[in-house]
Amino acid sequence: MIEFVDVYKVYKGGVVALQGASFTVPSGTLACLLGPNGAGKTTTMKLIMGFLRPSSGTVKVWGLEPWIYEKEVRSRIGFLPERPIYPSNVRVYTFLKHLANLRRVPVSDVHRVSKLVGIEHLLDREIKTLSRGYVQRVGIAQALLGDPELLLLDEPTANLDPRARREILELVKVLHRDLGVTIIISSHIIPELQEVARYAIFIDRGKVLDHGSLEELARKYVANAIYVIESSRPRDLAIELLKKDYVRGIYVHDDRVEVHVDMDRVNDLEEYIKELAGRGMVKSYSFRTAYLGEIYEKIVGSSHG
Amino acid sequence: MRRSLDLAMVREVLTHASYVMDQLLRGFVVVVCLLAAFQSFATIASLPYVENLKMGSVITFIGMLAYVTFQMTSLVEELGRGEAMLYLAHGLTKRCYLASWILILCVVPIVVFVLSIVVPIAIIAPSLLNNVEIPTLIAYTVLHLATFSSILFLLALSKRRGLVVALGMAMTFLLPIALSLATYYFTSLAPILGIVCPYYYYLTYETSSKLRICPSPPSIGLASLVLTMILIYACFVKVKKLDV
């Protein structure tokens, strides 16, 4: 879906934002673009949107170069910019209606997206009178106009209080789950991304350090895999699992059991879980990605040293 | 195919222009009211001579240039803080974005200014409309406004607000003085200045015999027209390459 091949972006004045960035993002994923401030995340987003032209290399989105096929590409993308750059004196409805007109979607779509992000009661308010959390929701609403196939969210929780952050992240999860949209979130706040992302692109000082699904990255960089098993008898299940030598740790939270296992014995554990499920001890289970922070530390550590 | 593409672009330009215009409406209404009042007064005061009307309209013309300069900063701010990205993200092309601003800050002021000259005359002294001086006056003001705003557009695309304001104000208030001084002390410089201010040059040429050795206002007007076309072309090239 998105393909960067050896992309360099040098701004006027010689500031190098990207240095030979190469990565892909498959369709249907909820990916995060993770890196410290100034790593090149916003530049990457702008290159995907075709706002910037790469100094060299190739950027392709659905096989098209966004800089050249700007209209074709942008019409299929919803974009939430990093900063709240919305016109302050305009009513929310007027603003969204104008963007719907530009995108050539019916005005009824304004009501749909407003309802989806919970701002339908604020449509008559001027944007400047809204709290930061609601302004961010307006931003997400505009990004959702016209049912885009790809959502680019640049620092969606920046400058928000903890409650607003949680609400926005919940919203992102719901959008991915219910609408099946491919989402790319850029952020430098690892715990937030841990909650939502299943695919990661690690970027630092303009270089893409690594990318891939969290499972792949965990296998590559992290010793233990984590499974979360839902059970009606969590304590019995934990006792059963402790008998296996490849299990490195077990944590019980209410009806859930978190199992840490050697990465190279994942298949053995899965077989055993299936066996336990046959005995009625397992309701469901999921491979939980390794801690993003841990992967990040390993990747940054290996790149620096 | 080509025609439908062009129509789609026109629709985009008009859609965005009307949205931006709504936001700038308050200031614009004030300008239109002031223009109407001033021009009506100037028309009544100058009757029955067109000469006085020409001089009277200079005041409203300066006001219009100051208004365009002031509003040009809205474009600079919109580009500077990245608001333009929002509109571009929804399918508006950079060229259509620029075209909509040109419509607002060049075409609309020209139409309003021309109407502010023609309408009071048509109501107060309709016979003056047959005077050949009126279309000439209109032609130079239109050229002047077009050149003025195209210079400012090129600066605005470099996102330098201070430069836009400084040059806009200088071209509005200092250029007439500079042209008068050039007429008396550096006559050869006057036509060069005249290219960026054809209306002022036309008025100065009409009233000062010193400029008789210089190119006539129509020649300067033609040079001004060519300059404007080059500047607008440069704006469209620049906006295409603009990092938003």
PDB file of C-alpha atoms in Angstrom, chain B residues 20-194:
ATOM      1  CA  VAL B  20     -12.477  32.205   2.399  1.00  0.00           C
ATOM      2  CA  MET B  21     -14.528  35.222   1.357  1.00  0.00           C
ATOM      3  CA  ASP B  22     -17.039  34.399   4.094  1.00  0.00           C
ATOM      4  CA  GLN B  23     -14.254  34.618   6.638  1.00  0.00           C
ATOM      5  CA  LEU B  24     -12.961  37.912   5.298  1.00  0.00           C
ATOM      6  CA  LEU B  25     -16.458  39.315   4.845  1.00  0.00           C
ATOM      7  CA  ARG B  26     -16.513  41.741   7.775  1.00  0.00           C
ATOM      8  CA  GLY B  27     -13.466  43.655   6.600  1.00  0.00           C
ATOM      9  CA  PHE B  28     -14.652  43.500   3.051  1.00  0.00           C
ATOM     10  CA  VAL B  29     -18.069  45.005   3.835  1.00  0.00           C
ATOM     11  CA  VAL B  30     -16.380  47.930   5.589  1.00  0.00           C
ATOM     12  CA  VAL B  31     -14.159  48.522   2.566  1.00  0.00           C
ATOM     13  CA  VAL B  32     -17.083  48.396   0.135  1.00  0.00           C
ATOM     14  CA  CYS B  33     -19.114  50.836   2.243  1.00  0.00           C
ATOM     15  CA  LEU B  34     -16.206  53.268   2.540  1.00  0.00           C
ATOM     16  CA  LEU B  35     -15.493  52.999  -1.163  1.00  0.00           C
ATOM     17  CA  ALA B  36     -19.120  53.654  -2.079  1.00  0.00           C
ATOM     18  CA  ALA B  37     -19.331  56.677   0.224  1.00  0.00           C
ATOM     19  CA  PHE B  38     -16.004  58.156  -0.867  1.00  0.00           C
ATOM     20  CA  GLN B  39     -16.555  57.653  -4.560  1.00  0.00           C
ATOM     21  CA  SER B  40     -20.059  59.127  -4.417  1.00  0.00           C
ATOM     22  CA  PHE B  41     -18.667  62.166  -2.634  1.00  0.00           C
ATOM     23  CA  ALA B  42     -15.787  62.419  -5.116  1.00  0.00           C
ATOM     24  CA  THR B  43     -18.183  62.173  -8.051  1.00  0.00           C
ATOM     25  CA  ILE B  44     -20.460  64.925  -6.691  1.00  0.00           C
ATOM     26  CA  ALA B  45     -17.497  67.135  -5.793  1.00  0.00           C
ATOM     27  CA  SER B  46     -15.828  66.780  -9.166  1.00  0.00           C
ATOM     28  CA  LEU B  47     -18.802  67.509 -11.348  1.00  0.00           C
ATOM     29  CA  PRO B  48     -18.756  68.450 -14.130  1.00  0.00           C
ATOM     30  CA  TYR B  49     -15.043  67.713 -14.639  1.00  0.00           C
ATOM     31  CA  VAL B  50     -13.563  64.242 -14.981  1.00  0.00           C
ATOM     32  CA  GLU B  51     -10.122  65.582 -14.006  1.00  0.00           C
ATOM     33  CA  ASN B  52     -11.199  66.099 -10.422  1.00  0.00           C
ATOM     34  CA  LEU B  53     -12.764  62.666 -10.328  1.00  0.00           C
ATOM     35  CA  LYS B  54      -9.423  61.125 -11.311  1.00  0.00           C
ATOM     36  CA  MET B  55      -7.656  62.823  -8.424  1.00  0.00           C
ATOM     37  CA  GLY B  56     -10.482  62.052  -6.011  1.00  0.00           C
ATOM     38  CA  SER B  57     -10.365  58.366  -6.793  1.00  0.00           C
ATOM     39  CA  VAL B  58      -6.682  58.239  -5.798  1.00  0.00           C
ATOM     40  CA  ILE B  59      -7.688  58.320  -2.132  1.00  0.00           C
ATOM     41  CA  THR B  60     -10.054  55.366  -2.459  1.00  0.00           C
ATOM     42  CA  PHE B  61      -7.516  53.601  -4.620  1.00  0.00           C
ATOM     43  CA  ILE B  62      -4.856  53.911  -1.915  1.00  0.00           C
ATOM     44  CA  GLY B  63      -7.401  52.552   0.557  1.00  0.00           C
ATOM     45  CA  MET B  64      -8.001  49.555  -1.689  1.00  0.00           C
ATOM     46  CA  LEU B  65      -4.262  48.851  -1.991  1.00  0.00           C
ATOM     47  CA  ALA B  66      -3.894  49.013   1.798  1.00  0.00           C
ATOM     48  CA  TYR B  67      -6.839  46.621   2.152  1.00  0.00           C
ATOM     49  CA  VAL B  68      -5.295  44.131  -0.304  1.00  0.00           C
ATOM     50  CA  THR B  69      -1.972  44.338   1.581  1.00  0.00           C
ATOM     51  CA  PHE B  70      -3.704  43.737   4.897  1.00  0.00           C
ATOM     52  CA  GLN B  71      -5.686  40.770   3.602  1.00  0.00           C
ATOM     53  CA  MET B  72      -2.611  39.322   1.899  1.00  0.00           C
ATOM     54  CA  THR B  73      -1.260  38.671   5.386  1.00  0.00           C
ATOM     55  CA  SER B  74      -4.196  36.251   5.910  1.00  0.00           C
ATOM     56  CA  LEU B  75      -2.787  34.129   3.087  1.00  0.00           C
ATOM     57  CA  VAL B  76       0.728  34.312   4.552  1.00  0.00           C
ATOM     58  CA  GLU B  77      -0.566  33.276   7.981  1.00  0.00           C
ATOM     59  CA  GLU B  78      -2.628  30.450   6.521  1.00  0.00           C
ATOM     60  CA  LEU B  79       0.420  29.104   4.698  1.00  0.00           C
ATOM     61  CA  GLY B  80       2.709  29.725   7.665  1.00  0.00           C
ATOM     62  CA  ARG B  81       0.646  27.838  10.232  1.00  0.00           C
ATOM     63  CA  GLY B  82      -0.156  25.043   7.809  1.00  0.00           C
ATOM     64  CA  GLU B  83      -3.917  25.606   7.489  1.00  0.00           C
ATOM     65  CA  ALA B  84      -3.557  25.300   3.735  1.00  0.00           C
ATOM     66  CA  MET B  85      -2.676  21.640   4.301  1.00  0.00           C
ATOM     67  CA  LEU B  86      -6.221  20.967   5.473  1.00  0.00           C
ATOM     68  CA  TYR B  87      -7.733  22.139   2.217  1.00  0.00           C
ATOM     69  CA  LEU B  88      -5.094  20.442   0.093  1.00  0.00           C
ATOM     70  CA  ALA B  89      -5.684  17.218   2.026  1.00  0.00           C
ATOM     71  CA  HIS B  90      -9.268  17.248   0.782  1.00  0.00           C
ATOM     72  CA  GLY B  91      -8.432  17.339  -2.876  1.00  0.00           C
ATOM     73  CA  LEU B  92      -7.908  21.035  -3.539  1.00  0.00           C
ATOM     74  CA  THR B  93      -4.841  21.304  -5.746  1.00  0.00           C
ATOM     75  CA  LYS B  94      -2.159  23.859  -4.980  1.00  0.00           C
ATOM     76  CA  ARG B  95      -2.968  25.688  -8.200  1.00  0.00           C
ATOM     77  CA  CYS B  96      -6.665  25.884  -7.411  1.00  0.00           C
ATOM     78  CA  TYR B  97      -5.786  27.051  -3.910  1.00  0.00           C
ATOM     79  CA  LEU B  98      -3.707  29.901  -5.313  1.00  0.00           C
ATOM     80  CA  ALA B  99      -6.321  30.696  -7.953  1.00  0.00           C
ATOM     81  CA  SER B 100      -9.002  31.058  -5.289  1.00  0.00           C
ATOM     82  CA  TRP B 101      -6.850  33.556  -3.387  1.00  0.00           C
ATOM     83  CA  ILE B 102      -6.133  35.436  -6.622  1.00  0.00           C
ATOM     84  CA  LEU B 103      -9.870  35.621  -7.139  1.00  0.00           C
ATOM     85  CA  ILE B 104     -10.358  37.045  -3.651  1.00  0.00           C
ATOM     86  CA  LEU B 105      -7.412  39.437  -3.458  1.00  0.00           C
ATOM     87  CA  CYS B 106      -7.079  40.509  -7.064  1.00  0.00           C
ATOM     88  CA  VAL B 107     -10.192  39.933  -9.156  1.00  0.00           C
ATOM     89  CA  VAL B 108     -12.791  40.846  -6.514  1.00  0.00           C
ATOM     90  CA  PRO B 109     -11.023  44.088  -5.440  1.00  0.00           C
ATOM     91  CA  ILE B 110     -10.732  45.064  -9.101  1.00  0.00           C
ATOM     92  CA  VAL B 111     -14.437  44.447  -9.728  1.00  0.00           C
ATOM     93  CA  VAL B 112     -15.419  46.297  -6.536  1.00  0.00           C
ATOM     94  CA  PHE B 113     -13.196  49.237  -7.335  1.00  0.00           C
ATOM     95  CA  VAL B 114     -14.446  49.508 -10.913  1.00  0.00           C
ATOM     96  CA  LEU B 115     -18.038  49.358  -9.681  1.00  0.00           C
ATOM     97  CA  SER B 116     -17.261  52.011  -7.083  1.00  0.00           C
ATOM     98  CA  ILE B 117     -16.242  54.317  -9.924  1.00  0.00           C
ATOM     99  CA  VAL B 118     -18.961  53.413 -12.394  1.00  0.00           C
ATOM    100  CA  VAL B 119     -22.032  53.102 -10.161  1.00  0.00           C
ATOM    101  CA  PRO B 120     -21.905  56.586  -8.533  1.00  0.00           C
ATOM    102  CA  ILE B 121     -21.288  58.165 -11.937  1.00  0.00           C
ATOM    103  CA  ALA B 122     -24.156  56.184 -13.475  1.00  0.00           C
ATOM    104  CA  ILE B 123     -26.490  57.424 -10.740  1.00  0.00           C
ATOM    105  CA  ILE B 124     -25.236  60.982 -10.201  1.00  0.00           C
ATOM    106  CA  ALA B 125     -23.979  62.023 -13.622  1.00  0.00           C
ATOM    107  CA  PRO B 126     -24.722  59.369 -16.290  1.00  0.00           C
ATOM    108  CA  SER B 127     -23.525  61.634 -19.076  1.00  0.00           C
ATOM    109  CA  LEU B 128     -19.966  61.347 -17.760  1.00  0.00           C
ATOM    110  CA  LEU B 129     -19.942  57.669 -18.717  1.00  0.00           C
ATOM    111  CA  ASN B 130     -19.605  58.714 -22.352  1.00  0.00           C
ATOM    112  CA  ASN B 131     -16.386  60.518 -21.531  1.00  0.00           C
ATOM    113  CA  VAL B 132     -13.417  58.572 -22.893  1.00  0.00           C
ATOM    114  CA  GLU B 133     -11.417  59.430 -19.759  1.00  0.00           C
ATOM    115  CA  ILE B 134     -13.500  57.103 -17.614  1.00  0.00           C
ATOM    116  CA  PRO B 135     -12.558  53.819 -19.374  1.00  0.00           C
ATOM    117  CA  THR B 136      -8.920  54.987 -19.442  1.00  0.00           C
ATOM    118  CA  LEU B 137      -9.025  55.675 -15.718  1.00  0.00           C
ATOM    119  CA  ILE B 138     -10.566  52.256 -15.116  1.00  0.00           C
ATOM    120  CA  ALA B 139      -8.014  50.493 -17.322  1.00  0.00           C
ATOM    121  CA  TYR B 140      -5.053  51.949 -15.411  1.00  0.00           C
ATOM    122  CA  THR B 141      -6.522  51.246 -12.002  1.00  0.00           C
ATOM    123  CA  VAL B 142      -7.231  47.643 -13.044  1.00  0.00           C
ATOM    124  CA  LEU B 143      -3.674  47.216 -14.331  1.00  0.00           C
ATOM    125  CA  HIS B 144      -2.208  48.826 -11.242  1.00  0.00           C
ATOM    126  CA  LEU B 145      -4.201  46.625  -8.858  1.00  0.00           C
ATOM    127  CA  ALA B 146      -3.307  43.497 -10.840  1.00  0.00           C
ATOM    128  CA  THR B 147       0.423  44.307 -10.841  1.00  0.00           C
ATOM    129  CA  PHE B 148       0.356  45.283  -7.188  1.00  0.00           C
ATOM    130  CA  SER B 149      -1.366  42.130  -6.005  1.00  0.00           C
ATOM    131  CA  SER B 150       0.700  39.816  -8.215  1.00  0.00           C
ATOM    132  CA  ILE B 151       3.917  41.223  -6.682  1.00  0.00           C
ATOM    133  CA  LEU B 152       2.488  40.680  -3.209  1.00  0.00           C
ATOM    134  CA  PHE B 153       1.315  37.153  -4.108  1.00  0.00           C
ATOM    135  CA  LEU B 154       4.835  36.180  -5.073  1.00  0.00           C
ATOM    136  CA  LEU B 155       6.112  37.465  -1.720  1.00  0.00           C
ATOM    137  CA  ALA B 156       3.234  35.873   0.203  1.00  0.00           C
ATOM    138  CA  LEU B 157       4.169  32.453  -1.190  1.00  0.00           C
ATOM    139  CA  SER B 158       7.543  32.808   0.483  1.00  0.00           C
ATOM    140  CA  LYS B 159       5.558  33.042   3.774  1.00  0.00           C
ATOM    141  CA  ARG B 160       7.252  36.268   4.851  1.00  0.00           C
ATOM    142  CA  ARG B 161       4.568  38.376   6.470  1.00  0.00           C
ATOM    143  CA  GLY B 162       6.841  41.294   7.376  1.00  0.00           C
ATOM    144  CA  LEU B 163       8.088  41.607   3.842  1.00  0.00           C
ATOM    145  CA  VAL B 164       4.560  41.536   2.418  1.00  0.00           C
ATOM    146  CA  VAL B 165       3.395  44.300   4.781  1.00  0.00           C
ATOM    147  CA  ALA B 166       6.524  46.428   4.303  1.00  0.00           C
ATOM    148  CA  LEU B 167       6.515  46.209   0.524  1.00  0.00           C
ATOM    149  CA  GLY B 168       2.733  46.548   0.290  1.00  0.00           C
ATOM    150  CA  MET B 169       2.766  49.699   2.386  1.00  0.00           C
ATOM    151  CA  ALA B 170       5.790  51.068   0.539  1.00  0.00           C
ATOM    152  CA  MET B 171       4.104  50.468  -2.827  1.00  0.00           C
ATOM    153  CA  THR B 172       0.898  52.043  -1.533  1.00  0.00           C
ATOM    154  CA  PHE B 173       2.207  55.154   0.199  1.00  0.00           C
ATOM    155  CA  LEU B 174       5.839  55.708  -0.790  1.00  0.00           C
ATOM    156  CA  LEU B 175       5.691  54.854  -4.464  1.00  0.00           C
ATOM    157  CA  PRO B 176       3.558  57.910  -5.425  1.00  0.00           C
ATOM    158  CA  ILE B 177       6.047  60.139  -3.585  1.00  0.00           C
ATOM    159  CA  ALA B 178       9.015  58.349  -5.148  1.00  0.00           C
ATOM    160  CA  LEU B 179       7.417  58.728  -8.576  1.00  0.00           C
ATOM    161  CA  SER B 180       6.892  62.464  -8.043  1.00  0.00           C
ATOM    162  CA  LEU B 181      10.509  62.892  -6.920  1.00  0.00           C
ATOM    163  CA  ALA B 182      11.751  60.804  -9.842  1.00  0.00           C
ATOM    164  CA  THR B 183       9.733  62.966 -12.210  1.00  0.00           C
ATOM    165  CA  TYR B 184      11.672  66.029 -11.098  1.00  0.00           C
ATOM    166  CA  TYR B 185      15.122  64.695 -10.199  1.00  0.00           C
ATOM    167  CA  PHE B 186      15.622  61.309 -11.909  1.00  0.00           C
ATOM    168  CA  THR B 187      13.257  61.419 -14.859  1.00  0.00           C
ATOM    169  CA  SER B 188      14.726  58.303 -16.461  1.00  0.00           C
ATOM    170  CA  LEU B 189      13.756  56.357 -13.345  1.00  0.00           C
ATOM    171  CA  ALA B 190      10.083  57.348 -13.582  1.00  0.00           C
ATOM    172  CA  PRO B 191       9.077  54.837 -16.313  1.00  0.00           C
ATOM    173  CA  ILE B 192      10.700  51.998 -14.348  1.00  0.00           C
ATOM    174  CA  LEU B 193       8.691  52.916 -11.286  1.00  0.00           C
ATOM    175  CA  GLY B 194       5.695  53.429 -13.548  1.00  0.00           C
TER     176      GLY B 194
END
